[in-house]
Amino acid sequence: MVDRLANSEANTRRISIVENCFGAAGQPLTIPGRVLIGEGVLTKLCRKKPKARQFFLFNDILVYGNIVIQKKKYNKQHIIPLENVTIDSIQDEGDLRNGWLIKTPTKSFAVYAATATEKSEWMNHINKCVSDLLSKSGKTPSNEHAAVWVPDSEATVCMRCQKAKFTPVNRRHHCRKCGFVVCGPCSEKRFLLPSQSSKPVRICDFCYDLLSTGEMTACQSSRSDSYSQSPKASLNDVSDDDDDEDSSD
């Protein structure tokens, strides 16, 4: 069905509409063979709180952005190549239900659908697109992914030293390797993680020591794989401002 839609007028028109919704700031999305599979609003777990985001699934990329005007205008366009994506289901807990992790070498995060059926459909379609892409390219699934950041609300004290309390003056920071919320003194070092940035990025002392000794895999937080401790934020607290996880902290 995807091959049949690839060069159809209806598909070209749908992709053009998505392009126009992002305006001049968005990247062009129309290329030969690209098909728009589906779209919808998902709740994305950001650094400070869950936020509504518009997602578009194509047969080769996943695109999402902030909602400026529902179904008419979006900004802050993000494009994720599906060849690099792996997804894992998240167990329901409290207000956070019907969720899964979207993991890539550059960035990983959790999203939540409105219903279990919607979650199942999204996950099935994403897995099918990834599988088809890998089958055509002969590549193997990505086994490297960035850590999922622990939301600010889950840490009142530094997750490494367990002593420093966070206040308006003593700010929270995130280790780019394990995703933990840490204090400034516990994350003064930088390390080059090529998949995430061309410049050295902030990491905690624990991860720095392991990375410096070559124990690269040991400091990958188990949270980013299993997400065993579901965030306690409320899904009612959503907004359309910028993604918090893109900050320099």
Tab-separated table of C-alpha atoms in Angstrom:
chain	number	residue	atom	x	y	z
A	1	MET	CA	0.000	0.000	0.000
A	2	VAL	CA	2.867	2.386	0.825
A	3	ASP	CA	4.470	1.830	-2.586
A	4	ARG	CA	1.138	2.483	-4.250
A	5	LEU	CA	0.722	5.809	-2.446
A	6	ALA	CA	4.335	6.949	-2.886
A	7	ASN	CA	3.835	9.048	-6.008
A	8	SER	CA	0.098	9.608	-5.849
A	9	GLU	CA	-1.407	13.079	-6.049
A	10	ALA	CA	-3.303	12.564	-2.808
A	11	ASN	CA	-0.108	11.744	-0.896
A	12	THR	CA	1.772	14.672	-2.434
A	13	ARG	CA	-1.070	16.990	-1.460
A	14	ARG	CA	-1.127	15.712	2.139
A	15	ILE	CA	2.624	16.191	2.559
A	16	SER	CA	2.388	19.677	1.060
A	17	ILE	CA	-0.249	20.606	3.637
A	18	VAL	CA	2.055	19.441	6.456
A	19	GLU	CA	4.912	21.500	4.998
A	20	ASN	CA	2.737	24.593	4.844
A	21	CYS	CA	1.619	24.134	8.454
A	22	PHE	CA	5.254	24.517	9.589
A	23	GLY	CA	5.764	27.621	7.463
A	24	ALA	CA	9.067	28.929	6.139
A	25	ALA	CA	10.970	27.855	9.270
A	26	GLY	CA	10.254	24.179	8.618
A	27	GLN	CA	12.352	21.937	6.397
A	28	PRO	CA	10.867	20.706	3.077
A	29	LEU	CA	9.272	17.285	3.489
A	30	THR	CA	8.342	16.307	-0.072
A	31	ILE	CA	10.811	13.858	-1.636
A	32	PRO	CA	10.266	10.998	-4.113
A	33	GLY	CA	9.007	7.850	-2.407
A	34	ARG	CA	8.024	9.497	0.879
A	35	VAL	CA	4.553	8.641	2.163
A	36	LEU	CA	2.580	10.215	5.012
A	37	ILE	CA	1.371	7.254	7.079
A	38	GLY	CA	-0.519	9.046	9.826
A	39	GLU	CA	-0.658	11.960	12.229
A	40	GLY	CA	-1.994	12.911	15.613
A	41	VAL	CA	-1.460	14.689	18.922
A	42	LEU	CA	0.677	12.907	21.506
A	43	THR	CA	1.711	14.082	24.951
A	44	LYS	CA	5.495	14.338	25.068
A	45	LEU	CA	7.215	14.126	28.432
A	46	CYS	CA	9.572	17.103	28.529
A	47	ARG	CA	12.026	18.195	31.170
A	48	LYS	CA	9.633	20.301	33.220
A	49	LYS	CA	6.238	18.814	32.411
A	50	PRO	CA	4.247	16.860	29.791
A	51	LYS	CA	3.355	18.867	26.696
A	52	ALA	CA	1.032	18.352	23.721
A	53	ARG	CA	2.892	17.920	20.428
A	54	GLN	CA	1.686	17.245	16.887
A	55	PHE	CA	3.352	14.155	15.372
A	56	PHE	CA	3.518	13.070	11.730
A	57	LEU	CA	4.650	9.569	10.808
A	58	PHE	CA	6.126	9.110	7.342
A	59	ASN	CA	7.523	5.878	5.934
A	60	ASP	CA	11.093	7.100	6.539
A	61	ILE	CA	10.938	9.870	9.171
A	62	LEU	CA	9.025	10.943	12.265
A	63	VAL	CA	8.241	14.669	12.480
A	64	TYR	CA	6.845	16.605	15.412
A	65	GLY	CA	6.343	20.189	16.452
A	66	ASN	CA	4.677	22.604	18.852
A	67	ILE	CA	0.999	23.284	18.262
A	68	VAL	CA	0.412	26.968	17.520
A	69	ILE	CA	-3.042	26.611	15.954
A	70	GLN	CA	-4.654	23.175	16.073
A	71	LYS	CA	-4.415	21.448	12.659
A	72	LYS	CA	-3.339	24.712	11.019
A	73	LYS	CA	0.032	25.893	12.308
A	74	TYR	CA	3.046	24.304	14.031
A	75	ASN	CA	6.583	25.417	14.865
A	76	LYS	CA	9.826	24.045	16.375
A	77	GLN	CA	9.954	21.288	13.760
A	78	HIS	CA	11.913	18.154	14.709
A	79	ILE	CA	12.749	15.443	12.150
A	80	ILE	CA	13.835	11.971	13.282
A	81	PRO	CA	15.114	9.387	10.735
A	82	LEU	CA	13.226	6.165	11.423
A	83	GLU	CA	16.234	3.968	10.611
A	84	ASN	CA	17.719	5.086	13.936
A	85	VAL	CA	14.566	4.604	16.011
A	86	THR	CA	13.740	1.882	18.506
A	87	ILE	CA	10.618	1.962	20.674
A	88	ASP	CA	9.688	0.363	24.000
A	89	SER	CA	6.354	0.274	25.781
A	90	ILE	CA	5.978	2.000	29.170
A	91	GLN	CA	3.795	0.607	31.941
A	92	ASP	CA	0.791	2.698	32.954
A	93	GLU	CA	1.041	4.599	36.220
A	94	GLY	CA	-1.272	7.284	37.551
A	95	ASP	CA	-2.193	9.928	34.975
A	96	LEU	CA	0.582	8.765	32.649
A	97	ARG	CA	-0.975	6.008	30.573
A	98	ASN	CA	-0.653	4.526	27.071
A	99	GLY	CA	2.983	5.525	26.706
A	100	TRP	CA	6.128	4.360	24.986
A	101	LEU	CA	9.738	5.423	24.551
A	102	ILE	CA	11.091	6.762	21.256
A	103	LYS	CA	14.845	6.151	21.382
A	104	THR	CA	17.517	7.397	18.967
A	105	PRO	CA	21.290	7.919	19.264
A	106	THR	CA	20.752	11.688	19.382
A	107	LYS	CA	17.656	12.053	21.538
A	108	SER	CA	15.260	9.815	23.465
A	109	PHE	CA	11.945	10.674	25.092
A	110	ALA	CA	8.579	9.328	26.230
A	111	VAL	CA	5.233	9.998	24.567
A	112	TYR	CA	1.686	9.152	25.609
A	113	ALA	CA	-1.424	8.532	23.512
A	114	ALA	CA	-5.021	9.241	24.524
A	115	THR	CA	-6.080	5.574	24.421
A	116	ALA	CA	-4.568	2.099	24.472
A	117	THR	CA	-5.812	1.525	20.927
A	118	GLU	CA	-4.117	4.673	19.682
A	119	LYS	CA	-0.876	3.626	21.394
A	120	SER	CA	-1.010	0.201	19.778
A	121	GLU	CA	-1.619	1.681	16.328
A	122	TRP	CA	1.251	4.164	16.649
A	123	MET	CA	3.690	1.525	17.867
A	124	ASN	CA	2.668	-0.989	15.193
A	125	HIS	CA	3.001	1.565	12.383
A	126	ILE	CA	6.369	2.834	13.632
A	127	ASN	CA	7.737	-0.693	13.978
A	128	LYS	CA	6.510	-1.604	10.501
A	129	CYS	CA	8.142	1.476	8.941
A	130	VAL	CA	11.439	0.822	10.735
A	131	SER	CA	11.384	-2.842	9.754
A	132	ASP	CA	10.703	-2.027	6.085
A	133	LEU	CA	13.492	0.568	6.002
A	134	LEU	CA	16.059	-1.773	7.549
A	135	SER	CA	14.999	-4.585	5.245
A	136	LYS	CA	15.528	-2.409	2.174
A	137	SER	CA	18.852	-0.978	3.334
A	138	GLY	CA	20.254	-4.182	4.806
A	139	LYS	CA	21.227	-2.305	7.961
A	140	THR	CA	20.875	-3.656	11.481
A	141	PRO	CA	18.715	-1.984	14.164
A	142	SER	CA	20.443	0.740	16.154
A	143	ASN	CA	21.729	-0.496	19.513
A	144	GLU	CA	22.852	2.937	20.712
A	145	HIS	CA	20.510	5.563	22.030
A	146	ALA	CA	20.614	8.705	24.113
A	147	ALA	CA	19.391	8.550	27.684
A	148	VAL	CA	15.833	9.562	28.490
A	149	TRP	CA	16.024	12.591	30.764
A	150	VAL	CA	14.546	12.219	34.242
A	151	PRO	CA	11.914	14.974	34.626
A	152	ASP	CA	12.810	17.787	37.019
A	153	SER	CA	9.805	16.974	39.195
A	154	GLU	CA	11.250	13.596	40.167
A	155	ALA	CA	14.345	14.973	41.853
A	156	THR	CA	14.308	17.272	44.888
A	157	VAL	CA	17.960	16.440	45.583
A	158	CYS	CA	20.904	15.535	43.333
A	159	MET	CA	20.552	11.957	42.082
A	160	ARG	CA	24.314	11.394	42.373
A	161	CYS	CA	25.516	12.912	45.653
A	162	GLN	CA	22.063	12.566	47.284
A	163	LYS	CA	22.862	15.676	49.329
A	164	ALA	CA	22.460	18.877	47.331
A	165	LYS	CA	18.896	20.165	47.488
A	166	PHE	CA	17.549	21.980	44.448
A	167	THR	CA	16.398	25.576	44.924
A	168	PRO	CA	15.918	28.581	42.614
A	169	VAL	CA	19.613	29.291	43.206
A	170	ASN	CA	20.925	25.690	43.170
A	171	ARG	CA	19.650	24.703	39.733
A	172	ARG	CA	18.970	21.278	38.273
A	173	HIS	CA	21.180	19.977	35.475
A	174	HIS	CA	20.986	16.826	33.347
A	175	CYS	CA	23.759	14.378	32.579
A	176	ARG	CA	23.691	13.731	28.836
A	177	LYS	CA	24.886	10.154	29.279
A	178	CYS	CA	22.615	8.767	32.012
A	179	GLY	CA	19.826	11.366	32.012
A	180	PHE	CA	19.948	11.856	35.799
A	181	VAL	CA	19.070	15.186	37.442
A	182	VAL	CA	22.259	16.385	39.120
A	183	CYS	CA	23.669	19.431	40.876
A	184	GLY	CA	26.314	21.731	39.407
A	185	PRO	CA	29.273	20.369	41.424
A	186	CYS	CA	28.379	16.808	40.373
A	187	SER	CA	28.282	17.757	36.678
A	188	GLU	CA	31.107	20.193	36.079
A	189	LYS	CA	32.860	17.998	33.507
A	190	ARG	CA	32.243	17.750	29.764
A	191	PHE	CA	32.729	14.778	27.451
A	192	LEU	CA	32.378	14.369	23.699
A	193	LEU	CA	29.392	12.196	22.797
A	194	PRO	CA	29.538	12.327	18.972
A	195	SER	CA	26.028	10.990	18.454
A	196	GLN	CA	24.581	13.875	20.479
A	197	SER	CA	26.808	16.856	19.711
A	198	SER	CA	29.946	17.974	17.909
A	199	LYS	CA	31.077	19.653	21.140
A	200	PRO	CA	31.685	18.149	24.610
A	201	VAL	CA	28.461	18.023	26.632
A	202	ARG	CA	27.641	18.092	30.343
A	203	ILE	CA	27.888	14.734	32.108
A	204	CYS	CA	27.918	13.718	35.761
A	205	ASP	CA	31.125	12.728	37.570
A	206	PHE	CA	30.033	9.075	37.726
A	207	CYS	CA	29.597	8.804	33.964
A	208	TYR	CA	32.767	10.815	33.329
A	209	ASP	CA	34.845	8.351	35.348
A	210	LEU	CA	33.382	5.376	33.483
A	211	LEU	CA	33.718	7.010	30.076
A	212	SER	CA	37.297	8.053	30.802
A	213	THR	CA	38.247	4.461	31.639
A	214	GLY	CA	36.527	3.084	28.541
A	215	GLU	CA	33.551	1.535	30.341
A	216	MET	CA	31.141	3.205	27.936
A	217	THR	CA	28.117	0.941	28.397
A	218	ALA	CA	28.263	0.778	32.170
A	219	CYS	CA	27.071	4.321	32.732
A	220	GLN	CA	23.981	4.037	30.543
A	221	SER	CA	21.119	4.466	32.981
A	222	SER	CA	18.786	1.512	33.204
A	223	ARG	CA	16.002	4.062	33.268
A	224	SER	CA	16.478	4.857	29.602
A	225	ASP	CA	15.943	1.202	28.745
A	226	SER	CA	13.111	0.178	31.016
A	227	TYR	CA	11.698	3.467	32.343
A	228	SER	CA	10.863	1.462	35.439
A	229	GLN	CA	10.037	4.508	37.562
A	230	SER	CA	7.246	6.321	35.769
A	231	PRO	CA	7.203	10.124	36.178
A	232	LYS	CA	4.668	11.525	38.603
A	233	ALA	CA	3.783	14.676	36.686
A	234	SER	CA	0.180	15.338	35.753
A	235	LEU	CA	-0.985	15.052	32.172
A	236	ASN	CA	-3.323	17.955	32.774
A	237	ASP	CA	-0.308	20.265	33.005
A	238	VAL	CA	0.495	20.718	29.326
A	239	SER	CA	1.535	23.728	27.286
A	240	ASP	CA	2.767	24.670	23.860
A	241	ASP	CA	6.024	26.390	24.767
A	242	ASP	CA	9.502	25.275	23.715
A	243	ASP	CA	10.929	21.843	24.482
A	244	ASP	CA	12.713	22.032	27.813
A	245	GLU	CA	15.075	19.174	27.089
A	246	ASP	CA	16.784	21.286	24.450
A	247	SER	CA	18.158	23.679	27.060
A	248	SER	CA	21.873	23.824	27.779
A	249	ASP	CA	21.418	22.538	31.332
